[in-house]
Tab-separated table of C-alpha atoms in Angstrom:
chain	number	residue	atom	x	y	z
A	1	GLY	CA	-3.475	9.992	-7.210
A	2	VAL	CA	-2.001	6.629	-6.280
A	3	ILE	CA	-1.945	2.933	-7.207
A	4	THR	CA	-1.498	0.469	-4.351
A	5	GLY	CA	-1.167	-3.297	-4.377
A	6	GLN	CA	-2.701	-6.133	-2.392
A	7	VAL	CA	-0.044	-8.830	-2.221
A	8	ARG	CA	-1.228	-12.348	-2.942
A	9	GLY	CA	1.528	-14.841	-2.291
A	10	VAL	CA	4.731	-13.017	-3.230
A	11	PRO	CA	4.645	-9.403	-4.474
A	12	ASP	CA	4.636	-9.251	-8.257
A	13	PHE	CA	8.046	-8.321	-9.699
A	14	VAL	CA	9.948	-9.517	-6.578
A	15	GLY	CA	12.738	-12.054	-7.021
A	16	THR	CA	12.224	-14.819	-9.572
A	17	ASN	CA	8.916	-16.200	-8.316
A	18	GLY	CA	6.561	-13.231	-8.826
A	19	ALA	CA	3.275	-13.878	-10.585
A	20	LEU	CA	4.447	-12.256	-13.824
A	21	ARG	CA	7.270	-14.774	-14.067
A	22	THR	CA	5.220	-17.977	-13.893
A	23	SER	CA	4.330	-19.951	-16.974
A	24	LEU	CA	1.098	-21.586	-15.826
A	25	ASN	CA	-1.238	-21.425	-18.805
A	26	PHE	CA	-4.956	-22.052	-19.150
A	27	MET	CA	-6.349	-25.234	-20.610
A	28	ASP	CA	-7.273	-25.056	-24.287
A	29	ASN	CA	-10.657	-26.734	-24.465
A	30	THR	CA	-10.597	-26.816	-28.270
A	31	TYR	CA	-8.034	-29.600	-28.596
A	32	GLU	CA	-6.941	-31.042	-25.246
A	33	ASP	CA	-8.528	-32.853	-22.325
A	34	VAL	CA	-7.576	-32.615	-18.656
A	35	ALA	CA	-4.940	-35.342	-18.919
A	36	ASP	CA	-3.225	-33.602	-21.850
A	37	TYR	CA	-3.317	-30.298	-19.968
A	38	ILE	CA	-1.711	-31.822	-16.864
A	39	ASP	CA	1.009	-33.422	-18.986
A	40	ARG	CA	1.743	-30.099	-20.694
A	41	GLU	CA	1.743	-28.023	-17.498
A	42	TRP	CA	3.104	-30.638	-15.081
A	43	SER	CA	6.279	-28.762	-14.160
A	44	ALA	CA	4.449	-25.480	-13.491
A	45	LEU	CA	1.674	-27.248	-11.569
A	46	TYR	CA	4.202	-29.086	-9.412
A	47	GLN	CA	6.045	-25.877	-8.541
A	48	ALA	CA	2.784	-24.106	-7.743
A	49	ALA	CA	1.607	-26.932	-5.465
A	50	ASN	CA	4.913	-26.858	-3.547
A	51	ASN	CA	5.127	-23.056	-3.249
A	52	GLY	CA	7.917	-22.937	-5.798
A	53	THR	CA	6.152	-20.235	-7.783
A	54	ASP	CA	3.511	-17.614	-7.084
A	55	ASN	CA	0.573	-18.135	-9.413
A	56	ALA	CA	-1.810	-15.603	-7.857
A	57	PRO	CA	-1.435	-12.136	-9.408
A	58	ASP	CA	-1.553	-9.209	-7.007
A	59	ILE	CA	-4.649	-7.003	-6.999
A	60	PHE	CA	-3.969	-3.308	-7.675
A	61	TYR	CA	-6.197	-0.424	-6.588
A	62	TYR	CA	-6.169	2.974	-8.299
A	63	ASN	CA	-7.567	6.269	-7.077
A	64	PHE	CA	-7.008	9.468	-9.076
A	65	CYS	CA	-8.996	12.388	-10.480
A	66	GLY	CA	-12.367	11.043	-9.348
A	67	LYS	CA	-11.693	7.529	-10.665
A	68	ALA	CA	-11.345	4.488	-8.425
A	69	GLY	CA	-11.266	0.765	-9.081
A	70	LYS	CA	-9.070	-2.317	-9.188
A	71	PHE	CA	-7.247	-4.514	-11.694
A	72	TYR	CA	-4.581	-7.175	-12.047
A	73	LEU	CA	-1.740	-7.582	-14.541
A	74	ASP	CA	-1.628	-10.395	-17.056
A	75	GLU	CA	1.525	-12.133	-18.288
A	76	ASN	CA	2.090	-9.311	-20.802
A	77	ARG	CA	1.953	-6.610	-18.078
A	78	GLN	CA	-1.364	-5.324	-19.334
A	79	GLY	CA	-4.017	-4.262	-16.848
A	80	ARG	CA	-7.155	-6.407	-16.693
A	81	MET	CA	-10.008	-4.457	-15.132
A	82	LEU	CA	-12.121	-5.926	-12.337
A	83	ASP	CA	-14.801	-3.290	-12.866
A	84	GLN	CA	-16.288	-1.437	-15.848
A	85	GLU	CA	-13.987	1.597	-16.099
A	86	ASP	CA	-12.912	2.488	-19.649
A	87	LEU	CA	-9.165	2.642	-19.005
A	88	LYS	CA	-6.053	1.261	-20.663
A	89	ILE	CA	-3.451	0.235	-18.080
A	90	GLU	CA	0.137	-0.793	-18.746
A	91	PHE	CA	3.031	-1.677	-16.476
A	92	LEU	CA	6.226	-0.473	-18.153
A	93	SER	CA	9.723	-1.927	-18.024
A	94	ASP	CA	10.965	0.957	-15.837
A	95	ASN	CA	8.602	-0.125	-12.993
A	96	THR	CA	5.988	2.569	-13.661
A	97	PHE	CA	2.302	2.454	-14.494
A	98	ARG	CA	0.713	4.306	-17.404
A	99	ILE	CA	-3.045	4.768	-17.626
A	100	VAL	CA	-4.967	6.296	-20.539
A	101	ASP	CA	-8.576	7.286	-19.904
A	102	GLU	CA	-11.536	7.540	-22.292
A	103	ARG	CA	-10.620	11.155	-23.213
A	104	GLY	CA	-7.032	10.293	-24.125
A	105	VAL	CA	-5.493	11.850	-21.008
A	106	VAL	CA	-2.298	10.003	-20.029
A	107	TYR	CA	-1.527	9.455	-16.340
A	108	THR	CA	1.971	8.307	-15.363
A	109	PHE	CA	2.638	6.791	-11.946
A	110	ALA	CA	6.421	6.821	-11.518
A	111	SER	CA	7.040	7.953	-7.913
A	112	ARG	CA	7.304	4.809	-5.821
A	113	GLU	CA	6.741	4.097	-2.143
A	114	SER	CA	8.319	0.942	-0.749
A	115	ALA	CA	8.339	-1.257	2.342
A	116	TYR	CA	10.823	-3.769	3.730
A	117	ASN	CA	9.906	-7.378	4.348
A	118	ASN	CA	12.634	-9.927	4.928
A	119	SER	CA	10.473	-12.844	3.780
A	120	PHE	CA	10.087	-11.118	0.404
A	121	GLY	CA	13.834	-10.657	0.078
A	122	GLY	CA	14.056	-6.953	0.941
A	123	TYR	CA	12.224	-3.842	-0.243
A	124	TYR	CA	9.201	-4.103	-2.499
A	125	THR	CA	6.987	-1.387	-3.991
A	126	THR	CA	3.765	-0.733	-2.083
A	127	GLY	CA	2.500	2.328	-3.954
A	128	TRP	CA	2.948	4.222	-7.211
A	129	TYR	CA	2.082	7.932	-6.957
A	130	LEU	CA	0.794	10.056	-9.824
A	131	SER	CA	3.799	11.893	-11.255
A	132	GLU	CA	2.459	13.352	-14.510
A	133	MET	CA	-0.774	14.099	-16.382
A	134	THR	CA	-0.720	14.915	-20.093
A	135	SER	CA	-3.749	15.950	-22.137
A	136	PRO	CA	-4.127	15.104	-25.861
A	137	SER	CA	-3.543	18.799	-26.649
A	138	GLY	CA	-0.125	18.702	-24.958
A	139	GLY	CA	-0.772	20.568	-21.711
A	140	GLY	CA	-0.211	18.861	-18.416
A	141	LEU	CA	0.751	18.770	-14.767
A	142	SER	CA	3.724	17.225	-13.007
A	143	PHE	CA	3.779	16.116	-9.367
A	144	ASP	CA	6.878	16.084	-7.158
A	145	TYR	CA	7.371	14.184	-3.891
A	146	VAL	CA	9.846	13.987	-1.031
A	147	SER	CA	10.430	11.282	1.565
A	148	GLY	CA	8.060	11.446	4.512
A	149	GLY	CA	4.806	10.149	5.890
A	150	THR	CA	4.583	7.194	8.235
A	151	LEU	CA	7.922	5.416	8.163
A	152	ALA	CA	7.092	2.636	10.644
A	153	ALA	CA	4.026	1.572	12.542
A	154	GLU	CA	3.114	-0.715	15.426
A	155	ASN	CA	-0.338	-2.100	16.120
A	156	PHE	CA	-1.567	-2.643	19.671
A	157	GLY	CA	-3.525	-5.850	20.237
A	158	ARG	CA	-3.613	-9.329	21.692
A	159	ALA	CA	-0.671	-11.679	21.436
A	160	TYR	CA	-3.009	-14.587	20.602
A	161	ASN	CA	-6.211	-14.836	18.589
A	162	SER	CA	-7.320	-18.061	20.306
A	163	CYS	CA	-7.328	-19.213	23.919
A	164	PHE	CA	-6.789	-22.801	25.081
A	165	MET	CA	-7.630	-23.655	28.699
A	166	GLU	CA	-8.968	-26.529	30.756
A	167	ILE	CA	-12.680	-26.374	31.592
A	168	LEU	CA	-13.479	-27.955	34.963
A	169	LYS	CA	-17.028	-29.189	35.425
A	170	ASP	CA	-17.374	-28.273	39.121
A	171	ALA	CA	-15.327	-25.068	39.121
A	172	GLY	CA	-17.124	-21.961	40.331
A	173	TYR	CA	-15.366	-19.799	37.746
A	174	HIS	CA	-12.633	-19.965	35.156
A	175	GLU	CA	-9.881	-17.443	34.661
A	176	ILE	CA	-8.258	-16.909	31.289
A	177	PRO	CA	-4.523	-17.604	31.659
A	178	SER	CA	-2.450	-14.423	31.812
A	179	ILE	CA	-0.504	-15.297	28.671
A	180	TYR	CA	-3.703	-14.835	26.648
A	181	ARG	CA	-4.546	-11.528	28.339
A	182	THR	CA	-1.177	-9.887	27.743
A	183	PRO	CA	-1.261	-7.105	25.118
A	184	THR	CA	1.460	-6.873	22.530
A	185	PHE	CA	2.740	-4.574	19.816
A	186	ALA	CA	3.005	-5.935	16.284
A	187	THR	CA	5.409	-4.052	14.040
A	188	GLY	CA	4.378	-3.637	10.413
A	189	ASP	CA	6.693	-3.513	7.433
A	190	PRO	CA	8.857	-0.359	7.645
A	191	VAL	CA	7.669	1.993	4.908
A	192	GLN	CA	9.694	4.495	2.914
A	193	GLY	CA	6.834	6.926	2.446
A	194	LEU	CA	6.310	9.880	0.123
A	195	VAL	CA	4.572	13.224	0.603
A	196	LEU	CA	3.645	15.760	-2.062
A	197	SER	CA	6.079	18.692	-2.418
A	198	GLY	CA	4.794	20.441	-5.532
A	199	ILE	CA	2.454	20.527	-8.531
A	200	THR	CA	3.783	22.265	-11.641
A	201	ALA	CA	1.712	23.220	-14.687
A	202	SER	CA	3.078	23.212	-18.237
A	203	SER	CA	2.940	27.038	-18.039
A	204	GLY	CA	5.541	26.966	-15.252
A	205	ASP	CA	3.188	28.054	-12.467
A	206	ARG	CA	3.543	25.916	-9.354
A	207	ILE	CA	1.799	25.013	-6.105
A	208	ALA	CA	4.479	24.331	-3.479
A	209	PHE	CA	3.927	22.293	-0.314
A	210	THR	CA	6.311	22.485	2.656
A	211	GLN	CA	6.337	19.490	4.988
A	212	ARG	CA	7.872	19.037	8.424
A	213	GLY	CA	8.740	15.605	9.746
A	214	GLY	CA	9.162	14.275	13.254
A	215	LYS	CA	8.081	11.715	15.799
A	216	ARG	CA	4.340	11.668	16.515
A	217	LEU	CA	3.247	11.843	20.143
A	218	ASP	CA	-0.041	10.008	19.573
A	219	ALA	CA	1.503	6.797	18.265
A	220	ARG	CA	4.257	4.435	19.318
A	221	ASN	CA	7.459	4.563	17.261
A	222	VAL	CA	5.846	6.392	14.331
A	223	ASN	CA	7.382	9.214	12.347
A	224	GLY	CA	5.007	11.456	10.444
A	225	SER	CA	4.891	14.535	8.241
A	226	VAL	CA	2.724	17.602	8.749
A	227	LEU	CA	1.882	20.228	6.155
A	228	GLU	CA	3.367	23.599	7.153
A	229	THR	CA	2.748	25.847	4.132
A	230	VAL	CA	0.993	25.891	0.764
A	231	ALA	CA	2.151	28.546	-1.693
A	232	TYR	CA	1.259	29.609	-5.225
A	233	VAL	CA	4.440	30.478	-7.132
A	234	SER	CA	4.292	32.044	-10.600
A	235	SER	CA	6.429	30.914	-13.532
A	236	ALA	CA	8.652	33.930	-12.815
A	237	GLY	CA	9.406	32.573	-9.329
A	238	THR	CA	7.248	35.096	-7.448
A	239	THR	CA	5.282	33.840	-4.454
A	240	CYS	CA	1.810	35.244	-5.101
A	241	LYS	CA	-0.015	33.731	-2.135
A	242	GLU	CA	0.915	31.558	0.851
A	243	TYR	CA	-0.997	29.766	3.614
A	244	LYS	CA	0.554	28.570	6.868
A	245	PHE	CA	-0.726	25.810	9.165
A	246	SER	CA	-0.157	24.952	12.813
A	247	TYR	CA	-1.049	21.879	14.854
A	248	SER	CA	-1.417	20.844	18.475
A	249	TYR	CA	-2.408	17.763	20.447
A	250	PHE	CA	-5.436	17.221	22.646
A	251	GLU	CA	-4.421	15.724	25.993
A	252	PRO	CA	-6.185	15.111	29.331
A	253	ASP	CA	-5.446	17.052	32.493
A	254	ALA	CA	-3.061	15.633	35.075
A	255	SER	CA	-5.785	13.796	37.020
A	256	HIS	CA	-6.880	11.813	33.965
A	257	LYS	CA	-3.530	11.032	32.368
A	258	LEU	CA	-2.379	7.441	32.084
A	259	ASP	CA	0.877	6.945	33.938
A	260	LEU	CA	2.101	3.870	32.104
A	261	SER	CA	5.672	3.552	30.944
A	262	GLY	CA	5.764	2.893	27.212
A	263	TYR	CA	2.090	3.820	26.725
A	264	GLU	CA	2.319	7.607	27.043
A	265	PHE	CA	1.084	8.024	23.476
A	266	LEU	CA	-2.419	6.993	24.616
A	267	ASN	CA	-2.715	10.419	26.280
A	268	TYR	CA	-2.483	12.341	22.998
A	269	ARG	CA	-4.841	12.972	20.088
A	270	LEU	CA	-3.872	15.103	17.116
Protein backbone atom coordinates (compact mmCIF):
# COMPACT_ATOMS: atom_id res chain seq x y z
CA GLY A 1 0.00 0.00 0.00
CA VAL A 2 1.12 3.57 -0.62
CA ILE A 3 0.07 7.22 -0.29
CA THR A 4 1.37 9.60 -2.95
CA GLY A 5 0.98 13.35 -3.30
CA GLN A 6 0.09 15.69 -6.14
CA VAL A 7 1.99 18.90 -5.46
CA ARG A 8 0.00 22.09 -5.86
CA GLY A 9 2.25 25.11 -5.53
CA VAL A 10 4.89 24.08 -2.99
CA PRO A 11 4.87 20.59 -1.43
CA ASP A 12 3.10 20.59 1.91
CA PHE A 13 5.53 20.50 4.86
CA VAL A 14 8.43 21.96 2.81
CA GLY A 15 10.19 25.07 4.11
CA THR A 16 8.05 27.75 5.74
CA ASN A 17 5.54 28.31 2.94
CA GLY A 18 3.79 24.92 2.73
CA ALA A 19 0.01 24.89 2.70
CA LEU A 20 -0.22 23.70 6.31
CA ARG A 21 1.65 26.79 7.45
CA THR A 22 -0.60 29.45 5.92
CA SER A 23 -3.17 31.30 7.96
CA LEU A 24 -5.71 32.13 5.25
CA ASN A 25 -9.11 31.57 6.84
CA PHE A 26 -12.59 31.37 5.37
CA MET A 27 -15.05 34.22 5.58
CA ASP A 28 -17.55 33.99 8.42
CA ASN A 29 -20.85 34.88 6.81
CA THR A 30 -22.61 35.13 10.18
CA TYR A 31 -21.05 38.42 11.24
CA GLU A 32 -18.78 39.94 8.59
CA ASP A 33 -19.09 41.23 5.04
CA VAL A 34 -16.49 41.06 2.28
CA ALA A 35 -14.82 44.31 3.32
CA ASP A 36 -14.42 43.12 6.92
CA TYR A 37 -13.02 39.80 5.68
CA ILE A 38 -10.44 41.52 3.47
CA ASP A 39 -9.38 43.77 6.35
CA ARG A 40 -8.96 40.76 8.64
CA GLU A 41 -7.08 38.61 6.12
CA TRP A 42 -5.23 41.36 4.25
CA SER A 43 -1.72 40.20 5.13
CA ALA A 44 -2.40 36.57 4.17
CA LEU A 45 -4.21 37.60 0.98
CA TYR A 46 -1.33 39.86 -0.03
CA GLN A 47 1.24 37.11 0.48
CA ALA A 48 -0.88 34.63 -1.45
CA ALA A 49 -1.32 37.03 -4.38
CA ASN A 50 2.45 37.61 -4.56
CA ASN A 51 3.45 33.95 -4.20
CA GLY A 52 4.67 34.55 -0.67
CA THR A 53 2.69 31.61 0.65
CA ASP A 54 1.21 28.44 -0.79
CA ASN A 55 -2.52 28.39 -0.15
CA ALA A 56 -3.40 25.33 -2.25
CA PRO A 57 -3.19 22.10 -0.23
CA ASP A 58 -1.64 19.13 -1.99
CA ILE A 59 -3.92 16.29 -3.09
CA PHE A 60 -3.00 12.87 -1.67
CA TYR A 61 -3.90 9.52 -3.23
CA TYR A 62 -4.08 6.28 -1.24
CA ASN A 63 -4.13 2.72 -2.49
CA PHE A 64 -4.03 -0.20 -0.03
CA CYS A 65 -5.89 -3.43 0.71
CA GLY A 66 -8.50 -2.91 -2.00
CA LYS A 67 -9.16 0.72 -1.03
CA ALA A 68 -8.34 3.67 -3.27
CA GLY A 69 -9.24 7.34 -3.17
CA LYS A 70 -7.94 10.83 -2.51
CA PHE A 71 -7.94 13.48 0.21
CA TYR A 72 -6.28 16.67 1.36
CA LEU A 73 -5.08 17.80 4.79
CA ASP A 74 -6.67 20.67 6.66
CA GLU A 75 -4.83 23.11 8.93
CA ASN A 76 -5.03 20.59 11.80
CA ARG A 77 -3.39 17.82 9.71
CA GLN A 78 -6.62 15.88 9.49
CA GLY A 79 -7.54 14.15 6.25
CA ARG A 80 -10.56 15.54 4.39
CA MET A 81 -11.94 12.95 2.00
CA LEU A 82 -12.70 13.80 -1.63
CA ASP A 83 -14.80 10.66 -2.01
CA GLN A 84 -17.17 8.64 0.20
CA GLU A 85 -14.76 6.21 1.89
CA ASP A 86 -15.35 5.72 5.63
CA LEU A 87 -11.79 6.37 6.78
CA LYS A 88 -10.13 8.48 9.46
CA ILE A 89 -6.84 9.95 8.22
CA GLU A 90 -4.24 11.77 10.29
CA PHE A 91 -0.83 13.18 9.48
CA LEU A 92 1.35 12.79 12.57
CA SER A 93 4.17 14.97 13.84
CA ASP A 94 6.79 12.35 12.88
CA ASN A 95 5.90 12.77 9.15
CA THR A 96 3.81 9.59 8.93
CA PHE A 97 0.21 8.92 7.98
CA ARG A 98 -2.21 6.88 10.08
CA ILE A 99 -5.47 5.60 8.64
CA VAL A 100 -8.24 3.81 10.54
CA ASP A 101 -10.88 2.02 8.49
CA GLU A 102 -14.52 1.21 9.28
CA ARG A 103 -13.53 -2.07 11.01
CA GLY A 104 -11.01 -0.40 13.32
CA VAL A 105 -7.93 -1.70 11.49
CA VAL A 106 -5.04 0.77 11.82
CA TYR A 107 -2.73 1.32 8.85
CA THR A 108 0.55 3.18 9.41
CA PHE A 109 2.47 4.66 6.49
CA ALA A 110 5.95 5.46 7.84
CA SER A 111 8.39 4.35 5.10
CA ARG A 112 9.04 7.38 2.94
CA GLU A 113 10.17 7.81 -0.65
CA SER A 114 11.63 11.17 -1.61
CA ALA A 115 12.72 13.19 -4.62
CA TYR A 116 15.08 16.14 -5.07
CA ASN A 117 13.94 19.43 -6.53
CA ASN A 118 16.12 22.49 -6.16
CA SER A 119 13.19 24.90 -6.54
CA PHE A 120 11.57 23.27 -3.50
CA GLY A 121 14.73 23.66 -1.45
CA GLY A 122 15.99 20.07 -1.59
CA TYR A 123 14.40 16.68 -0.95
CA TYR A 124 10.67 16.35 -0.37
CA THR A 125 8.54 13.28 0.32
CA THR A 126 6.77 11.85 -2.73
CA GLY A 127 5.34 8.66 -1.23
CA TRP A 128 4.52 7.05 2.11
CA TYR A 129 4.55 3.23 2.01
CA LEU A 130 2.46 0.99 4.25
CA SER A 131 4.70 -0.08 7.12
CA GLU A 132 2.27 -1.66 9.59
CA MET A 133 -1.28 -3.03 9.87
CA THR A 134 -2.84 -3.67 13.28
CA SER A 135 -6.24 -5.26 13.85
CA PRO A 136 -8.47 -4.38 16.84
CA SER A 137 -7.69 -7.81 18.31
CA GLY A 138 -3.95 -7.03 18.36
CA GLY A 139 -2.65 -9.12 15.47
CA GLY A 140 -0.91 -7.47 12.58
CA LEU A 141 1.63 -7.31 9.79
CA SER A 142 4.76 -5.22 9.37
CA PHE A 143 6.33 -4.27 6.04
CA ASP A 144 10.04 -3.64 5.50
CA TYR A 145 11.67 -1.81 2.58
CA VAL A 146 15.13 -1.19 1.16
CA SER A 147 16.38 1.47 -1.24
CA GLY A 148 15.75 0.67 -4.89
CA GLY A 149 13.37 1.16 -7.76
CA THR A 150 13.76 3.89 -10.34
CA LEU A 151 16.29 6.37 -9.01
CA ALA A 152 16.26 8.79 -11.95
CA ALA A 153 14.32 9.07 -15.16
CA GLU A 154 14.49 10.98 -18.44
CA ASN A 155 11.59 11.54 -20.80
CA PHE A 156 12.11 11.65 -24.56
CA GLY A 157 10.12 14.32 -26.40
CA ARG A 158 10.12 17.63 -28.20
CA ALA A 159 12.12 20.58 -26.97
CA TYR A 160 9.19 22.93 -27.70
CA ASN A 161 5.43 22.55 -27.42
CA SER A 162 4.72 25.37 -29.88
CA CYS A 163 6.21 26.35 -33.23
CA PHE A 164 6.59 29.92 -34.50
CA MET A 165 7.43 30.42 -38.19
CA GLU A 166 6.73 32.84 -41.01
CA ILE A 167 3.95 31.83 -43.41
CA LEU A 168 4.57 33.06 -46.96
CA LYS A 169 1.51 33.45 -49.14
CA ASP A 170 3.12 32.34 -52.43
CA ALA A 171 5.45 29.67 -51.05
CA GLY A 172 5.02 26.19 -52.50
CA TYR A 173 5.70 24.58 -49.12
CA HIS A 174 6.81 25.45 -45.63
CA GLU A 175 9.40 23.63 -43.59
CA ILE A 176 9.30 23.60 -39.81
CA PRO A 177 12.58 25.09 -38.54
CA SER A 178 15.00 22.45 -37.30
CA ILE A 179 15.04 23.86 -33.77
CA TYR A 180 11.41 22.78 -33.37
CA ARG A 181 12.06 19.30 -34.78
CA THR A 182 14.98 18.47 -32.50
CA PRO A 183 14.16 15.85 -29.84
CA THR A 184 15.33 16.33 -26.30
CA PHE A 185 15.56 14.48 -23.01
CA ALA A 186 13.88 16.01 -19.97
CA THR A 187 15.23 14.80 -16.64
CA GLY A 188 12.69 14.31 -13.86
CA ASP A 189 13.31 14.82 -10.17
CA PRO A 190 15.83 12.22 -8.93
CA VAL A 191 13.93 9.78 -6.73
CA GLN A 192 15.18 7.87 -3.71
CA GLY A 193 12.92 4.89 -4.26
CA LEU A 194 11.89 1.98 -2.04
CA VAL A 195 11.21 -1.68 -2.78
CA LEU A 196 9.60 -4.25 -0.50
CA SER A 197 12.05 -6.55 1.32
CA GLY A 198 9.78 -8.41 3.73
CA ILE A 199 6.36 -8.90 5.32
CA THR A 200 6.34 -10.17 8.90
CA ALA A 201 3.29 -11.44 10.78
CA SER A 202 2.79 -10.98 14.52
CA SER A 203 3.44 -14.75 14.82
CA GLY A 204 6.99 -14.21 13.53
CA ASP A 205 6.46 -15.91 10.17
CA ARG A 206 7.86 -13.87 7.29
CA ILE A 207 7.73 -13.51 3.51
CA ALA A 208 11.17 -12.36 2.32
CA PHE A 209 11.83 -10.62 -1.00
CA THR A 210 15.32 -10.40 -2.51
CA GLN A 211 15.92 -7.57 -4.97
CA ARG A 212 18.78 -6.93 -7.36
CA GLY A 213 19.55 -3.44 -8.61
CA GLY A 214 21.34 -2.19 -11.69
CA LYS A 215 21.15 -0.04 -14.78
CA ARG A 216 18.25 -0.85 -17.11
CA LEU A 217 19.06 -1.41 -20.78
CA ASP A 218 15.62 -0.33 -22.02
CA ALA A 219 15.77 3.19 -20.62
CA ARG A 220 18.23 6.06 -20.63
CA ASN A 221 20.04 6.73 -17.35
CA VAL A 222 17.59 4.71 -15.24
CA ASN A 223 18.48 2.38 -12.41
CA GLY A 224 15.92 -0.26 -11.49
CA SER A 225 15.33 -3.19 -9.18
CA VAL A 226 14.24 -6.68 -10.18
CA LEU A 227 12.75 -9.32 -7.91
CA GLU A 228 15.10 -12.32 -7.65
CA THR A 229 13.54 -14.52 -4.95
CA VAL A 230 10.44 -14.82 -2.78
CA ALA A 231 10.75 -17.05 0.28
CA TYR A 232 8.50 -18.14 3.13
CA VAL A 233 10.50 -18.21 6.38
CA SER A 234 9.01 -19.63 9.58
CA SER A 235 9.27 -17.93 12.97
CA ALA A 236 12.06 -20.41 13.77
CA GLY A 237 14.12 -19.06 10.85
CA THR A 238 13.59 -22.07 8.57
CA THR A 239 13.08 -21.40 4.87
CA CYS A 240 10.03 -23.52 4.06
CA LYS A 241 9.59 -22.57 0.41
CA GLU A 242 11.41 -20.36 -2.10
CA TYR A 243 10.75 -19.15 -5.65
CA LYS A 244 13.42 -17.77 -7.98
CA PHE A 245 12.91 -15.46 -10.96
CA SER A 246 14.97 -14.64 -14.04
CA TYR A 247 14.62 -11.93 -16.67
CA SER A 248 15.83 -11.15 -20.17
CA TYR A 249 15.36 -8.45 -22.78
CA PHE A 250 13.69 -8.68 -26.17
CA GLU A 251 15.89 -7.13 -28.86
CA PRO A 252 15.83 -7.06 -32.69
CA ASP A 253 18.31 -8.91 -34.86
CA ALA A 254 21.34 -7.10 -36.25
CA SER A 255 19.58 -6.00 -39.46
CA HIS A 256 16.84 -4.18 -37.54
CA LYS A 257 18.84 -2.62 -34.72
CA LEU A 258 19.06 1.15 -34.45
CA ASP A 259 22.66 2.28 -34.68
CA LEU A 260 22.31 5.62 -32.94
CA SER A 261 24.79 6.77 -30.34
CA GLY A 262 22.98 7.58 -27.11
CA TYR A 263 19.75 5.88 -28.21
CA GLU A 264 20.77 2.23 -27.86
CA PHE A 265 18.09 1.69 -25.22
CA LEU A 266 15.42 1.88 -27.96
CA ASN A 267 16.56 -1.59 -29.08
CA TYR A 268 15.55 -3.28 -25.82
CA ARG A 269 12.25 -4.30 -24.24
CA LEU A 270 12.06 -6.05 -20.88
